[in-house]
PDB file of C-alpha atoms in Angstrom:
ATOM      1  CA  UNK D 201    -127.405-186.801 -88.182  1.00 76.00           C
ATOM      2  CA  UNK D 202    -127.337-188.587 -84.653  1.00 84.00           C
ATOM      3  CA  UNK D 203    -128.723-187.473 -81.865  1.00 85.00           C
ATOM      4  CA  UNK D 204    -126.375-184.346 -80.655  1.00 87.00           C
ATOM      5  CA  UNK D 205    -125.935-183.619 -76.874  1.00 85.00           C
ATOM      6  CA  UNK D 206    -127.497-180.404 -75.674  1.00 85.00           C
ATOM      7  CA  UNK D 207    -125.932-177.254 -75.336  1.00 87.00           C
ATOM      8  CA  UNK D 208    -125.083-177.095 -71.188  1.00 91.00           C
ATOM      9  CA  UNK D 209    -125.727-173.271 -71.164  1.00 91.00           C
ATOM     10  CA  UNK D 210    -128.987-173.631 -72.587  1.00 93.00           C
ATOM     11  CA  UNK D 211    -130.016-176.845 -71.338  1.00 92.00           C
ATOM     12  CA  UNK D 212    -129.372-174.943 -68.006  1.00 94.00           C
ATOM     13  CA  UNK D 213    -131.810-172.364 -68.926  1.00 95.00           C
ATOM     14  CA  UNK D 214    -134.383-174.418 -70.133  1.00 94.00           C
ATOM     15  CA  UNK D 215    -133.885-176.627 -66.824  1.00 94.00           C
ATOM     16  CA  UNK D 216    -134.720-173.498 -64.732  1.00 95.00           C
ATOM     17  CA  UNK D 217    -137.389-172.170 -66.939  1.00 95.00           C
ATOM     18  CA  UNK D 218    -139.038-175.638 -66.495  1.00 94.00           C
ATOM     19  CA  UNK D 219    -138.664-176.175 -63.212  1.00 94.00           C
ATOM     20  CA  UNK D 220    -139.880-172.561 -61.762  1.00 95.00           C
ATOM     21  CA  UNK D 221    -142.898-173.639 -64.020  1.00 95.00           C
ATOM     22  CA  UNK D 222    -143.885-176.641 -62.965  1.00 93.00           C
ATOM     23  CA  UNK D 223    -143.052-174.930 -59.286  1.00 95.00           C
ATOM     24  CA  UNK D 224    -145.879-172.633 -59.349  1.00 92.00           C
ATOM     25  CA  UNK D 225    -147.912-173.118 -62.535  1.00 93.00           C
ATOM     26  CA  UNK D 226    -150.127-170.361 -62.095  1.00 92.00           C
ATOM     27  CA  UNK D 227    -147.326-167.768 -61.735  1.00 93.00           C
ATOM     28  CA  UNK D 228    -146.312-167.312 -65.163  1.00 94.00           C
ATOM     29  CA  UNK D 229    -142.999-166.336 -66.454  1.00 94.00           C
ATOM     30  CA  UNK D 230    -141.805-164.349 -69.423  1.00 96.00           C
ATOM     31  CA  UNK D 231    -141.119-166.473 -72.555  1.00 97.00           C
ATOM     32  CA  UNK D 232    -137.020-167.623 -72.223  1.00 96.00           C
ATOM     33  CA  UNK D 233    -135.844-166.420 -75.023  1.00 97.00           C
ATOM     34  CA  UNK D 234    -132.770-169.447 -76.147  1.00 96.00           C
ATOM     35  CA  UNK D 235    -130.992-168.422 -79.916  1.00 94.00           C
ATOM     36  CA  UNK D 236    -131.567-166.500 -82.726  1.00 95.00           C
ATOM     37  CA  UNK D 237    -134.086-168.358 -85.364  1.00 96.00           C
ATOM     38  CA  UNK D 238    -130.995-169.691 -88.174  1.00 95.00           C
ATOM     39  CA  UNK D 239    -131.190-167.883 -91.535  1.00 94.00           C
ATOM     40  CA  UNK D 240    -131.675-171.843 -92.889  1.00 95.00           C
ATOM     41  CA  UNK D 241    -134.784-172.081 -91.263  1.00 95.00           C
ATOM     42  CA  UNK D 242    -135.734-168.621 -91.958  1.00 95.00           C
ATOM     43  CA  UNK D 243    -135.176-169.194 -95.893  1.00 94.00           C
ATOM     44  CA  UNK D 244    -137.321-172.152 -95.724  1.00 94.00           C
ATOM     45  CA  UNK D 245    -140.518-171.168 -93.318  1.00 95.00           C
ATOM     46  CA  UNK D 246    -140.834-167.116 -95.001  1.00 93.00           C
ATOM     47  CA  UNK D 247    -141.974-168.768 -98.391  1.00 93.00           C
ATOM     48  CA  UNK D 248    -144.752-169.882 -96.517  1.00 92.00           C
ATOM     49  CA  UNK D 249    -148.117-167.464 -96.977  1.00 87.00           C
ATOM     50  CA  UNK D 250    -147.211-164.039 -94.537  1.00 87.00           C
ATOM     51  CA  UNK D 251    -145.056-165.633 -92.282  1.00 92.00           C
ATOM     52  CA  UNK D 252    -141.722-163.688 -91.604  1.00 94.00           C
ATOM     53  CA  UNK D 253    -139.022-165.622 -89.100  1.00 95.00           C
ATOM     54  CA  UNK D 254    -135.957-163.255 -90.311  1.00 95.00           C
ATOM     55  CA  UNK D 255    -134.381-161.913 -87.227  1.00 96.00           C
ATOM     56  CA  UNK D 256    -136.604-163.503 -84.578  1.00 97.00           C
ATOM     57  CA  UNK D 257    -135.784-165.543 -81.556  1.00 97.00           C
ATOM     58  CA  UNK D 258    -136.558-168.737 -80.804  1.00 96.00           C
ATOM     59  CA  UNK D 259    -137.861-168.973 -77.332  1.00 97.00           C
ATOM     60  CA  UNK D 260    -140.222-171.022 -74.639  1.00 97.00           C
ATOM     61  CA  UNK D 261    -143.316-169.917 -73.663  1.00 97.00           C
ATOM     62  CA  UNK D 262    -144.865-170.662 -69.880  1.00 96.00           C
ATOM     63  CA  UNK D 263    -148.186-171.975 -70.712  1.00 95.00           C
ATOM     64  CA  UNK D 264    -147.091-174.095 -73.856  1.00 96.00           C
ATOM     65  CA  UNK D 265    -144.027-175.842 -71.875  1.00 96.00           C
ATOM     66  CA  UNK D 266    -146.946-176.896 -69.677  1.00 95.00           C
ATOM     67  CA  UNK D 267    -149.039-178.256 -72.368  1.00 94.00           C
ATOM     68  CA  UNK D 268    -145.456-179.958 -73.732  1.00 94.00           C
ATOM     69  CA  UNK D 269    -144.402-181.026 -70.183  1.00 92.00           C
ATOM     70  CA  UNK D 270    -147.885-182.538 -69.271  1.00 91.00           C
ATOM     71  CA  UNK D 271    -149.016-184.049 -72.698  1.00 90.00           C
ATOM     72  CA  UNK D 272    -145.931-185.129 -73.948  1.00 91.00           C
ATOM     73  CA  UNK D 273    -143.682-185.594 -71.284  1.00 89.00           C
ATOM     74  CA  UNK D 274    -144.941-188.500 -69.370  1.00 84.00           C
ATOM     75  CA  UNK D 275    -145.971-192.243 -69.904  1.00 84.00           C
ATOM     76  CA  UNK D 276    -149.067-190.982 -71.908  1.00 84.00           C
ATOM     77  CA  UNK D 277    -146.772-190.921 -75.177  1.00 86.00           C
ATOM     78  CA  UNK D 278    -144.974-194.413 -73.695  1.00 87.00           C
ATOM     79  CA  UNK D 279    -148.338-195.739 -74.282  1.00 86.00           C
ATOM     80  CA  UNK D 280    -148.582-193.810 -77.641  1.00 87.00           C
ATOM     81  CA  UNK D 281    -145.930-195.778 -79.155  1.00 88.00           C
ATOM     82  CA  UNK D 282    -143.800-192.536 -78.994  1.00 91.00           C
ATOM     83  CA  UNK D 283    -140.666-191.245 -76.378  1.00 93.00           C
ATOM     84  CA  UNK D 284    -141.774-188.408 -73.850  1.00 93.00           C
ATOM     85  CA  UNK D 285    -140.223-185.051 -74.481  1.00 93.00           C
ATOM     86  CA  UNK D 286    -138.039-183.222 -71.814  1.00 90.00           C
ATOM     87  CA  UNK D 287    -135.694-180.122 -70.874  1.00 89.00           C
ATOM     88  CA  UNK D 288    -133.030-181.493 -72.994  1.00 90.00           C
ATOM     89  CA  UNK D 289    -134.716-181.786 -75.738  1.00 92.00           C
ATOM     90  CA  UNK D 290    -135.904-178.273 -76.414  1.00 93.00           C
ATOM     91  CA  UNK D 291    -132.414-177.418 -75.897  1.00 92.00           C
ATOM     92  CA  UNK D 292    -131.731-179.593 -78.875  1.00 93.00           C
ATOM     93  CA  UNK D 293    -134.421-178.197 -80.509  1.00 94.00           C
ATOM     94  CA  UNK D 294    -133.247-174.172 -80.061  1.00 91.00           C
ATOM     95  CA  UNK D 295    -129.803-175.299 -81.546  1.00 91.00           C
ATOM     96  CA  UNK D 296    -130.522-177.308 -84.585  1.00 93.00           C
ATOM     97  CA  UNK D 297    -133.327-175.817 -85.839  1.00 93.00           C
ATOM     98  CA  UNK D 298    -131.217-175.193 -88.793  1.00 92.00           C
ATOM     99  CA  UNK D 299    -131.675-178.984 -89.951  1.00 92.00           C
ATOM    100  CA  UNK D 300    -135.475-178.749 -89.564  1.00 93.00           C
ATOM    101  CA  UNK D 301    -136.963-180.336 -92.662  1.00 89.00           C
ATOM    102  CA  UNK D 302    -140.306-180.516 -94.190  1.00 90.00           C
ATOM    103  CA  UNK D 303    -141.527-177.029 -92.840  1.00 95.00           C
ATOM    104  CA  UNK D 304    -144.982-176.204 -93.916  1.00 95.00           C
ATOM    105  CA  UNK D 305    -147.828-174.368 -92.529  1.00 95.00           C
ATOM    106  CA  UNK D 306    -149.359-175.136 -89.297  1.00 93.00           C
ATOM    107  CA  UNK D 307    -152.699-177.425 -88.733  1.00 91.00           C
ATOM    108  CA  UNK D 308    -154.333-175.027 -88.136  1.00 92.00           C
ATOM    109  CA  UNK D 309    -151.912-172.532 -90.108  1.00 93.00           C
ATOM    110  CA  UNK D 310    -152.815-169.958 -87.587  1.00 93.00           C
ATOM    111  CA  UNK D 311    -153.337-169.968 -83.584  1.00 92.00           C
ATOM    112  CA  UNK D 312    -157.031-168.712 -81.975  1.00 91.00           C
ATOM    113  CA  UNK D 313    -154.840-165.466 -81.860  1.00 90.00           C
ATOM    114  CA  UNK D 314    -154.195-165.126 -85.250  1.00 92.00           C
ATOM    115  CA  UNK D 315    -150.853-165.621 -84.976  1.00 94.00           C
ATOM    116  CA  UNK D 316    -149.461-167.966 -87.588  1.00 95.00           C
ATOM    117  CA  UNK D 317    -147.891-171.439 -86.996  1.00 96.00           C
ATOM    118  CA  UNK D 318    -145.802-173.344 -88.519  1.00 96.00           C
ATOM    119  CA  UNK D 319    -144.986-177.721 -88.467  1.00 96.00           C
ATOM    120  CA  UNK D 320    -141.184-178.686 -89.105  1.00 96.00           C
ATOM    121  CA  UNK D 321    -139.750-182.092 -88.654  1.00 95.00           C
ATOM    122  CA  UNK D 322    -135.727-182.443 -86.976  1.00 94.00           C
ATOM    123  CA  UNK D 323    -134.149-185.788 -88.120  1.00 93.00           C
ATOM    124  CA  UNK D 324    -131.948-186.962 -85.357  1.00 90.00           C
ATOM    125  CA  UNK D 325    -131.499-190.639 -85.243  1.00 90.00           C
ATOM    126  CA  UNK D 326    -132.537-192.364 -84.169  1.00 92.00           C
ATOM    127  CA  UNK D 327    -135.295-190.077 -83.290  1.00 92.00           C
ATOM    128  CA  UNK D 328    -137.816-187.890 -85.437  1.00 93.00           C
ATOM    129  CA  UNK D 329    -139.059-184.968 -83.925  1.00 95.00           C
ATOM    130  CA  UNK D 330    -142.183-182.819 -84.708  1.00 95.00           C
ATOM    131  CA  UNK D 331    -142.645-179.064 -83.354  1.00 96.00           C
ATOM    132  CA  UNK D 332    -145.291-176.695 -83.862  1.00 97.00           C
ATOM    133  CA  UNK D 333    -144.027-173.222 -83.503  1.00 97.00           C
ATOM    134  CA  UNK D 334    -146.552-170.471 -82.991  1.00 97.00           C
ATOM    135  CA  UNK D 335    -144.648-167.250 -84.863  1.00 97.00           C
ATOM    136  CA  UNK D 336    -145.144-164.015 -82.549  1.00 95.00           C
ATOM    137  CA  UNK D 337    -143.820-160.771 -83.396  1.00 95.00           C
ATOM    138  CA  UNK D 338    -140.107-160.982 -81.946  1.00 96.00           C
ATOM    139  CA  UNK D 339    -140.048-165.214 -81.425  1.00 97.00           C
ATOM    140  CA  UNK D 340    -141.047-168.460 -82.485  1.00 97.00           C
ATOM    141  CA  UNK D 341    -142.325-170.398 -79.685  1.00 97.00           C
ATOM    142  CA  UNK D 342    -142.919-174.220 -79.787  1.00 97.00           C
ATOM    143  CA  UNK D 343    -146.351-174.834 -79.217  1.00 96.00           C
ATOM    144  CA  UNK D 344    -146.074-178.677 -78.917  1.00 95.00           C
ATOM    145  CA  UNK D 345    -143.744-181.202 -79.722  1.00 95.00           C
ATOM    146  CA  UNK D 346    -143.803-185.147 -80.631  1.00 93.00           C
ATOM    147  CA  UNK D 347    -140.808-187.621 -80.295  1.00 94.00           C
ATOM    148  CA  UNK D 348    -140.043-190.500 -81.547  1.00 92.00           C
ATOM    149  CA  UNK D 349    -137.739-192.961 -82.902  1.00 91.00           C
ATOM    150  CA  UNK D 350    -137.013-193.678 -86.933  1.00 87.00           C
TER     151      UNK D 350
END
């Protein structure tokens, strides 16, 4: 599949959500809460060991957009040989999760706070993009997230 253009509702979102963060990091927001996890990737991540996604959300969390925004968002990944991640793209991301591939557990398979995580892979071309999702009670928040091109 090629590389779709994001959603312009929920690029929107994702636009504020990003820049109120970046505005004031220390005030932290509630997690943005984008789509409704796809029963595709639902069928595929619950075989994993105890982790449920049925009827969850798929949503961005304050402190891990930072970690996204500042590790993988600049020149740092440039110089990593891989393309820096961005609004958009987690847009992208809340939409077609339903064409994530290669789901398996986490590495770690679970967070400091127990909470279990989970590594998927979206094929885009030209791009490849890897997500961590940390799996919370009500959403699956991306934890961090790699791109870069086929």
């Amino acid at each position: 599949m090629r590389y779709p253009t994001p959603d312009k509702y929920i690029a929107s979102q994702v636009d504020v959500f990003v820049e109120q963060a970046l505005a004031d990091r220390r005030i932290k927001q509630p997690a943005l809460v984008l789509t409704a996890i796809p029963s595709e990737f639902s069928d595929k991540a619950d075989v994993l060991d105890g982790v449920t996604t049925s009827g969850k959300s798929f949503a961005i969390d304050h402190d891990y957009l930072l970690h996204i925004v500042d590790i993988h968002g600049g020149n740092r990944e440039i110089q990593r040989g891989q393309i820096p991640v961005s609004g958009p793209d987690l847009a992208v991301i809340a939409t077609h999760l339903h064409q994530a591939k290669a789901i398996q557990p986490g590495n770690p398979p679970r967070a400091k706070n127990s909470a279990f995580r989970i590594k998927a892979r979206l094929e885009m071309d030209p791009y490849l993009i890897d997500i961590v999702l940390e799996v919370r009670r009500h959403m699956l928040v991306p934890v961090t997230v790699w791109k870069r091109r086929t």
